mmCIF file with all atom_site columns, C-alpha atoms in Angstrom:
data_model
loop_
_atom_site.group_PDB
_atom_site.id
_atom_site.type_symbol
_atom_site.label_atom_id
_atom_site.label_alt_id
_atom_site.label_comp_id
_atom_site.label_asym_id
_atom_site.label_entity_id
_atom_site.label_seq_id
_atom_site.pdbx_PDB_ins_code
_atom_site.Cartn_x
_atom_site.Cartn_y
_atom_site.Cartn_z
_atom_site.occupancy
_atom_site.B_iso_or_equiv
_atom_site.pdbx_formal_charge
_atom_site.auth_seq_id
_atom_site.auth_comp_id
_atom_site.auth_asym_id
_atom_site.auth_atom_id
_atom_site.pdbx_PDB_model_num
ATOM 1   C CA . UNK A 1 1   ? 112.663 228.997 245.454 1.00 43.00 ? 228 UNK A CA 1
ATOM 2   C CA . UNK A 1 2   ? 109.888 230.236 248.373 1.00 42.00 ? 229 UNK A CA 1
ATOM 3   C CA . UNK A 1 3   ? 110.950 233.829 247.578 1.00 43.00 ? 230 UNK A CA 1
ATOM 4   C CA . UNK A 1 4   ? 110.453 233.751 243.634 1.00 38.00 ? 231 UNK A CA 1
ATOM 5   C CA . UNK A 1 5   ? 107.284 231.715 244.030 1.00 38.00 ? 232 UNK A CA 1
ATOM 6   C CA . UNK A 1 6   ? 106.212 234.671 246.451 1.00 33.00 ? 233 UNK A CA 1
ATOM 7   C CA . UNK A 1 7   ? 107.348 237.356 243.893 1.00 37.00 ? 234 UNK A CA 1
ATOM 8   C CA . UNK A 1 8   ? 105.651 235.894 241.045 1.00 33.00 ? 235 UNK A CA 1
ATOM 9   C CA . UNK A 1 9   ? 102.094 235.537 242.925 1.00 34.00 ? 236 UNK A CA 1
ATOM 10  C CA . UNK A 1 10  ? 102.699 239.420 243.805 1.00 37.00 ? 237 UNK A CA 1
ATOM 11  C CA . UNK A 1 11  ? 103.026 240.086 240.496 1.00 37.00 ? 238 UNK A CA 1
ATOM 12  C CA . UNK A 1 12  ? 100.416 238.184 238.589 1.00 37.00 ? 239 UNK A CA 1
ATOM 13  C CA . UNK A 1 13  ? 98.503  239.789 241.299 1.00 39.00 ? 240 UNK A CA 1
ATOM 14  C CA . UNK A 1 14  ? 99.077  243.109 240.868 1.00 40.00 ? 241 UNK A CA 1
ATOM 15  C CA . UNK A 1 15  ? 97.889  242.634 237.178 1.00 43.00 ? 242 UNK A CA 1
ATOM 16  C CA . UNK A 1 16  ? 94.676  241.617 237.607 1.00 42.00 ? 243 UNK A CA 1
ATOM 17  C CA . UNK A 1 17  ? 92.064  243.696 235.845 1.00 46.00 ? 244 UNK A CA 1
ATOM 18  C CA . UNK A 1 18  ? 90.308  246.104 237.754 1.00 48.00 ? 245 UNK A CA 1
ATOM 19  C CA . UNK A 1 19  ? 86.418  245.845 238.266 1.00 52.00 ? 246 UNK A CA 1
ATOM 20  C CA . UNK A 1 20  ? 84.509  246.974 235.143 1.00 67.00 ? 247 UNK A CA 1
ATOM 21  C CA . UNK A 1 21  ? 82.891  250.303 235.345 1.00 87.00 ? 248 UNK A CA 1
ATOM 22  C CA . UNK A 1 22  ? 79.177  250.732 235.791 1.00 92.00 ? 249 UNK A CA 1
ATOM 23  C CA . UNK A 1 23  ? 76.618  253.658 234.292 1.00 94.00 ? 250 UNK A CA 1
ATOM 24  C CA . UNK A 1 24  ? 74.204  254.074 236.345 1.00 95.00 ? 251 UNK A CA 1
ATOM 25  C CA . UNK A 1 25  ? 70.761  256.124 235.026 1.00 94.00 ? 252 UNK A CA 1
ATOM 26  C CA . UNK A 1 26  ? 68.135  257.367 238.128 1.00 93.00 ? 253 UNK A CA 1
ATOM 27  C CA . UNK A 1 27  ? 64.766  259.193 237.166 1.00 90.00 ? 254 UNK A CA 1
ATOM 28  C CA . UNK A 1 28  ? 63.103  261.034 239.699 1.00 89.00 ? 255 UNK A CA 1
ATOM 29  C CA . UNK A 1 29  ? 58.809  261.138 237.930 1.00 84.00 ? 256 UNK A CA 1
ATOM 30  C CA . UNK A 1 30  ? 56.703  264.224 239.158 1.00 84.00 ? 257 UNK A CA 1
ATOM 31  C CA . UNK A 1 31  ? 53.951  264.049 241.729 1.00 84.00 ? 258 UNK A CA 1
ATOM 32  C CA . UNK A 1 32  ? 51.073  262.151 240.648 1.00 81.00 ? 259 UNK A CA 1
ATOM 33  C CA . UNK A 1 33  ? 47.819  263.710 239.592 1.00 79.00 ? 260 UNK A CA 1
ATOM 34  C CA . UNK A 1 34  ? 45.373  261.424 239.559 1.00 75.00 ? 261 UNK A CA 1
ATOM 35  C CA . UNK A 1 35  ? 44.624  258.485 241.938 1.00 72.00 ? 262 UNK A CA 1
ATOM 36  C CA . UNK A 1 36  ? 42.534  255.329 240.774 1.00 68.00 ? 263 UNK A CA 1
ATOM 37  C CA . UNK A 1 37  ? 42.429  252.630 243.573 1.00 63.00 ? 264 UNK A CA 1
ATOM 38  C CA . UNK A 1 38  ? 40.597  250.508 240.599 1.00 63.00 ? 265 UNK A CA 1
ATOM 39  C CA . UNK A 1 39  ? 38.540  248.754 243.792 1.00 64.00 ? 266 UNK A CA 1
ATOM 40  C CA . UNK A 1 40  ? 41.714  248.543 246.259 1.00 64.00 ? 267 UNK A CA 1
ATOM 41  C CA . UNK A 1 41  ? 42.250  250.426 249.283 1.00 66.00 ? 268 UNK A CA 1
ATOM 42  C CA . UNK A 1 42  ? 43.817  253.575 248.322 1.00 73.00 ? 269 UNK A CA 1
ATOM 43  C CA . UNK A 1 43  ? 47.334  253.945 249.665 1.00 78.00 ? 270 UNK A CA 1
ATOM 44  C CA . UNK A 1 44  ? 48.832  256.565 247.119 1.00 79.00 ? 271 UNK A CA 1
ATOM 45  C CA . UNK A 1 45  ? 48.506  260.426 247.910 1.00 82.00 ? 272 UNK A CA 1
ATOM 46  C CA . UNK A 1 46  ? 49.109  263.057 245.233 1.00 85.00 ? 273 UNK A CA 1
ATOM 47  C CA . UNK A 1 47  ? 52.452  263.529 247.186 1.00 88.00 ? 274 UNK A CA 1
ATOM 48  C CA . UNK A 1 48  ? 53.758  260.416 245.666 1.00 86.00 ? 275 UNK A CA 1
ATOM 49  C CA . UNK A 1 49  ? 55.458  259.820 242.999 1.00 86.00 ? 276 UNK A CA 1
ATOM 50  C CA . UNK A 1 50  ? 57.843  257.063 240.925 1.00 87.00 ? 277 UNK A CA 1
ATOM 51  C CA . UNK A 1 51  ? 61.824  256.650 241.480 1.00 91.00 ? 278 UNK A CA 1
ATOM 52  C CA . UNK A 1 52  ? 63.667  254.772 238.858 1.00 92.00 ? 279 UNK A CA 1
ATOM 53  C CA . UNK A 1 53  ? 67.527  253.637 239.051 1.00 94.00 ? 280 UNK A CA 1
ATOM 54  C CA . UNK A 1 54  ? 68.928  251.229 236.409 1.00 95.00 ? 281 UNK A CA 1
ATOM 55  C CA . UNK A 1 55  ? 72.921  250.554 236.150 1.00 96.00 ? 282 UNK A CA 1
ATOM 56  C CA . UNK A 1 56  ? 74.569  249.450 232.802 1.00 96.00 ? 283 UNK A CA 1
ATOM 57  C CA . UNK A 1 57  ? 77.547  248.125 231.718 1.00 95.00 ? 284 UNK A CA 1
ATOM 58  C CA . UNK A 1 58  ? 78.553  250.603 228.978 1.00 95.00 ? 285 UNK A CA 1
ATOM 59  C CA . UNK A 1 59  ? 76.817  254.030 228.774 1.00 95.00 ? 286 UNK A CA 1
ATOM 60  C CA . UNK A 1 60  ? 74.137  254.143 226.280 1.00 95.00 ? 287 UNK A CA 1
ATOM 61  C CA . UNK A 1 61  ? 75.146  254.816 222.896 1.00 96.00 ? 288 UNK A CA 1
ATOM 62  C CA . UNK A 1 62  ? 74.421  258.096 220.925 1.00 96.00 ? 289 UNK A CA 1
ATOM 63  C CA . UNK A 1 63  ? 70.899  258.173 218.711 1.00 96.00 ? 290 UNK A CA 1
ATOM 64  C CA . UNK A 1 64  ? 69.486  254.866 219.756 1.00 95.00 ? 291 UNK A CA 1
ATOM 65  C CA . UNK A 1 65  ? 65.970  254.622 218.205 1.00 94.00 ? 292 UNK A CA 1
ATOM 66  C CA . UNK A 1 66  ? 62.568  254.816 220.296 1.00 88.00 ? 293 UNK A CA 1
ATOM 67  C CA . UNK A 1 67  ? 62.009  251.445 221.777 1.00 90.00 ? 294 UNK A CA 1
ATOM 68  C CA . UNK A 1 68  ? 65.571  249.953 222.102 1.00 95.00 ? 295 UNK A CA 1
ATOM 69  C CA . UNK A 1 69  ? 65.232  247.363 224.464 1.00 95.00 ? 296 UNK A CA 1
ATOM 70  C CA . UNK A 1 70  ? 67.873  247.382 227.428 1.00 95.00 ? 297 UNK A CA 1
ATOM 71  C CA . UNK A 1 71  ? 69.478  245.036 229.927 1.00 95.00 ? 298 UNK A CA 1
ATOM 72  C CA . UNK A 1 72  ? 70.111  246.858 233.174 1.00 96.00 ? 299 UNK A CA 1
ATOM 73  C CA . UNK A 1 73  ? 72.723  244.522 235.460 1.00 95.00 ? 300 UNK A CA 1
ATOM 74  C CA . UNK A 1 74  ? 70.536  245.852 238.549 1.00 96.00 ? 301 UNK A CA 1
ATOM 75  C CA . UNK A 1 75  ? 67.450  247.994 238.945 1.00 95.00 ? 302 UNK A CA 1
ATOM 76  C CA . UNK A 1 76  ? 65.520  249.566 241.426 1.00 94.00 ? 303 UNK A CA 1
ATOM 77  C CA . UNK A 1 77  ? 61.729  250.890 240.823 1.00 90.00 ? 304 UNK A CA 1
ATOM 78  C CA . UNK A 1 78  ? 59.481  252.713 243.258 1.00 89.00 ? 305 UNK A CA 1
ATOM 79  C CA . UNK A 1 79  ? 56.465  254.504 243.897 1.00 84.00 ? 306 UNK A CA 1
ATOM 80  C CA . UNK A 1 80  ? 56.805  254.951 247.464 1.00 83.00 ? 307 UNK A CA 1
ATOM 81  C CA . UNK A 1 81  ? 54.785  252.544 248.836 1.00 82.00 ? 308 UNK A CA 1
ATOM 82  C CA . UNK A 1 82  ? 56.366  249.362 246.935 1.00 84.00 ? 309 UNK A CA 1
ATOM 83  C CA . UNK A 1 83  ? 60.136  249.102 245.346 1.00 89.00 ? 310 UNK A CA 1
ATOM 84  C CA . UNK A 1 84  ? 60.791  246.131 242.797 1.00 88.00 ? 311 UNK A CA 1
ATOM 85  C CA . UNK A 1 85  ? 64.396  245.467 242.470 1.00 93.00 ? 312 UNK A CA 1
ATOM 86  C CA . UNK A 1 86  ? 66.145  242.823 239.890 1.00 94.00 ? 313 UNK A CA 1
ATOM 87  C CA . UNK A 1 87  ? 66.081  240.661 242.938 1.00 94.00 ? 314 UNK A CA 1
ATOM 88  C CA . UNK A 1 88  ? 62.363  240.384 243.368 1.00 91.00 ? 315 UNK A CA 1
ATOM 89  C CA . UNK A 1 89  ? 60.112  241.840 240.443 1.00 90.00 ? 316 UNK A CA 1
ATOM 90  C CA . UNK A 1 90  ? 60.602  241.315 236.373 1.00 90.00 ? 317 UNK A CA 1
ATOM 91  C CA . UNK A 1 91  ? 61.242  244.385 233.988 1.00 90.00 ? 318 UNK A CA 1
ATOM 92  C CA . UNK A 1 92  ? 61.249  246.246 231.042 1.00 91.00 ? 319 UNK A CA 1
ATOM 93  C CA . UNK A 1 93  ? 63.437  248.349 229.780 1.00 93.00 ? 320 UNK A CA 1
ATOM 94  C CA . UNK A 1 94  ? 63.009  250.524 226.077 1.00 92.00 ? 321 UNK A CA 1
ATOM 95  C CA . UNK A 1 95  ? 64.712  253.751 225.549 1.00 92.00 ? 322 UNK A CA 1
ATOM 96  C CA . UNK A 1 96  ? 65.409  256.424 223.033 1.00 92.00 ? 323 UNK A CA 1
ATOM 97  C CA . UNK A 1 97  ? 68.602  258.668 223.311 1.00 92.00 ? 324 UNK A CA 1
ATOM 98  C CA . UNK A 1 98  ? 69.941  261.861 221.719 1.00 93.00 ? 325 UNK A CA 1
ATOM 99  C CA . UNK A 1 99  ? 72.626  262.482 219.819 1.00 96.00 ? 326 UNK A CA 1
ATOM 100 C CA . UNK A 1 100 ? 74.756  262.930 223.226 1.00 95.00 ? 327 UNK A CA 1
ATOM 101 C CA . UNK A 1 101 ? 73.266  259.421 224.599 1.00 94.00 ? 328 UNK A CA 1
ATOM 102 C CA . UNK A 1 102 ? 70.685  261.254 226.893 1.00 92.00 ? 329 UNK A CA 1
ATOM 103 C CA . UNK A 1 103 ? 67.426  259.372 227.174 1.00 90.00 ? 330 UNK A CA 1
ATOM 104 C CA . UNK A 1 104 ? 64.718  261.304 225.760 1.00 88.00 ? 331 UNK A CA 1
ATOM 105 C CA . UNK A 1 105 ? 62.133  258.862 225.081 1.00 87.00 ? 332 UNK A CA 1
ATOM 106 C CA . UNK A 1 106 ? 61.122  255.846 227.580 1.00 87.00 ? 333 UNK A CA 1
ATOM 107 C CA . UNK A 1 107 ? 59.167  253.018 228.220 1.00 88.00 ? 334 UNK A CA 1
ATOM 108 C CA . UNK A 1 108 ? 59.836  251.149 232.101 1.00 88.00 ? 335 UNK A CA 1
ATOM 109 C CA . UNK A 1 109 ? 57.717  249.162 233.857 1.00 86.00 ? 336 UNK A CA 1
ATOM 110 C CA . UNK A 1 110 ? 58.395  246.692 236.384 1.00 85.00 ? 337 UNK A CA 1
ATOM 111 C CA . UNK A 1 111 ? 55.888  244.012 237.497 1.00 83.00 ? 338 UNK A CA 1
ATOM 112 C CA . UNK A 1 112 ? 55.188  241.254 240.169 1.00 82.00 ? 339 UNK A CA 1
ATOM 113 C CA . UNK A 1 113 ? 52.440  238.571 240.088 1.00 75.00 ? 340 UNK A CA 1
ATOM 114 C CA . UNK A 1 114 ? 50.439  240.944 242.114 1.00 73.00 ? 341 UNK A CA 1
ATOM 115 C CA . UNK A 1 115 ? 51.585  244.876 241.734 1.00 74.00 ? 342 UNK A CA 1
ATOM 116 C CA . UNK A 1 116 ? 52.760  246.548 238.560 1.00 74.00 ? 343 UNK A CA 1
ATOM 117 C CA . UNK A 1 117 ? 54.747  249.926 238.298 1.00 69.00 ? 344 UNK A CA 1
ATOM 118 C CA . UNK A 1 118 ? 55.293  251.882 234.927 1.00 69.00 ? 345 UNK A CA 1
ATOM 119 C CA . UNK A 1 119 ? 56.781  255.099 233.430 1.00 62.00 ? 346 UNK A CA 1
ATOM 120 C CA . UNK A 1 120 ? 56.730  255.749 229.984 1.00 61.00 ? 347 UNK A CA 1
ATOM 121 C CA . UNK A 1 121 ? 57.310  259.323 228.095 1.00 57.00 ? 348 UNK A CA 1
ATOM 122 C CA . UNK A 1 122 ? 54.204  260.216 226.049 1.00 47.00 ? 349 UNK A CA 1
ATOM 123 C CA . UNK A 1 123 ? 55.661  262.869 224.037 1.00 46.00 ? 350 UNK A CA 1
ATOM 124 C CA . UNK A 1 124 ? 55.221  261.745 220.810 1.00 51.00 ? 351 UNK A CA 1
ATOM 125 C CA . UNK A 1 125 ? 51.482  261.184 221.302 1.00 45.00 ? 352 UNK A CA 1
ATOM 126 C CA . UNK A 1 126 ? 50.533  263.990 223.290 1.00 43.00 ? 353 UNK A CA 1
ATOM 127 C CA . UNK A 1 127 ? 53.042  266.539 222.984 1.00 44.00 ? 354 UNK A CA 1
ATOM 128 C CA . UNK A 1 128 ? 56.301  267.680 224.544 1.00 44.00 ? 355 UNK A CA 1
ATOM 129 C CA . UNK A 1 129 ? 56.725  266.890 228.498 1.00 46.00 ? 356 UNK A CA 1
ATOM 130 C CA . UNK A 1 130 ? 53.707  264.675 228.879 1.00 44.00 ? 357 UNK A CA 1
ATOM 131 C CA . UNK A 1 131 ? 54.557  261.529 231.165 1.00 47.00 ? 358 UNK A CA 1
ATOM 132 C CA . UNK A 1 132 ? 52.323  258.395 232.265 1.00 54.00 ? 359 UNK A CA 1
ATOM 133 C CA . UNK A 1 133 ? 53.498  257.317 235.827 1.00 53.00 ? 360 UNK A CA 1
ATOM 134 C CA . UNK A 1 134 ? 51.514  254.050 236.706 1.00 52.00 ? 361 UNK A CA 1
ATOM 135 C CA . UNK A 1 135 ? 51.474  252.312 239.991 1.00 56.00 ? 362 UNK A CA 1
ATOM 136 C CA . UNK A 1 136 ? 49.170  249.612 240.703 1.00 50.00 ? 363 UNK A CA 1
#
């Protein structure tokens, strides 16, 4: 009776479903151009610039519209001198994607009660390959 009890644990346990995968999206922003310390000490250089990594639970679908809001399960969001994580900071997320799913038009920021961090793809307004990196 030990033995099938044994068996039958090994089995159901061998059947369990495996983890769920995980997409995970990093942008890597250019170095900024223009520093405004807006009355703080400056501590950004024109060697800086914004890291952004955001994992999903599905991959993002084909042709989503501009502005789709998004849930990442985790995120990370630096400029260098700060990172804001899911753990510590709150966020949000709006993307466009092309007809492959790439992102092609985006709107992240991620904020504490004190700094703020944003990168959003001006494109539309300005023209093609025009970014706004923020970090305050």
């Amino acid at each position: 009776m030990r033995i099938a009890r044994l068996a039958l644990l090994a089995t159901l346990t061998l059947h369990l479903p495996m983890l769920a995968d995980t997409y995970t999206y990093t942008y890597t922003g250019k170095d900024f151009t223009a520093l405004n310390n807006y009355g703080i000490p400056q501590v950004f250089t024109t060697s800086d610039f914004l890291t952004i990594d955001f994992t999903l639970s599905a991959p993002l679908a084909d042709s989503l519209p501009k502005n789709t809001a998004i849930t990442p399960a985790s995120f990370t969001v630096s400029d260098g001198y700060q990172m804001f994580t899911n753990q510590n900071a709150t966020a949000g997320f709006q993307v466009g994607t092309d007809a492959s799913g790439q992102i092609t038009l985006w709107d992240i920021y991620a904020f504490t009660i004190v700094d703020s961090i944003e990168d959003e793809d001006l494109s539309e307004l300005t023209g093609p390959g025009v970014f706004s990196d923020h970090a305050l």
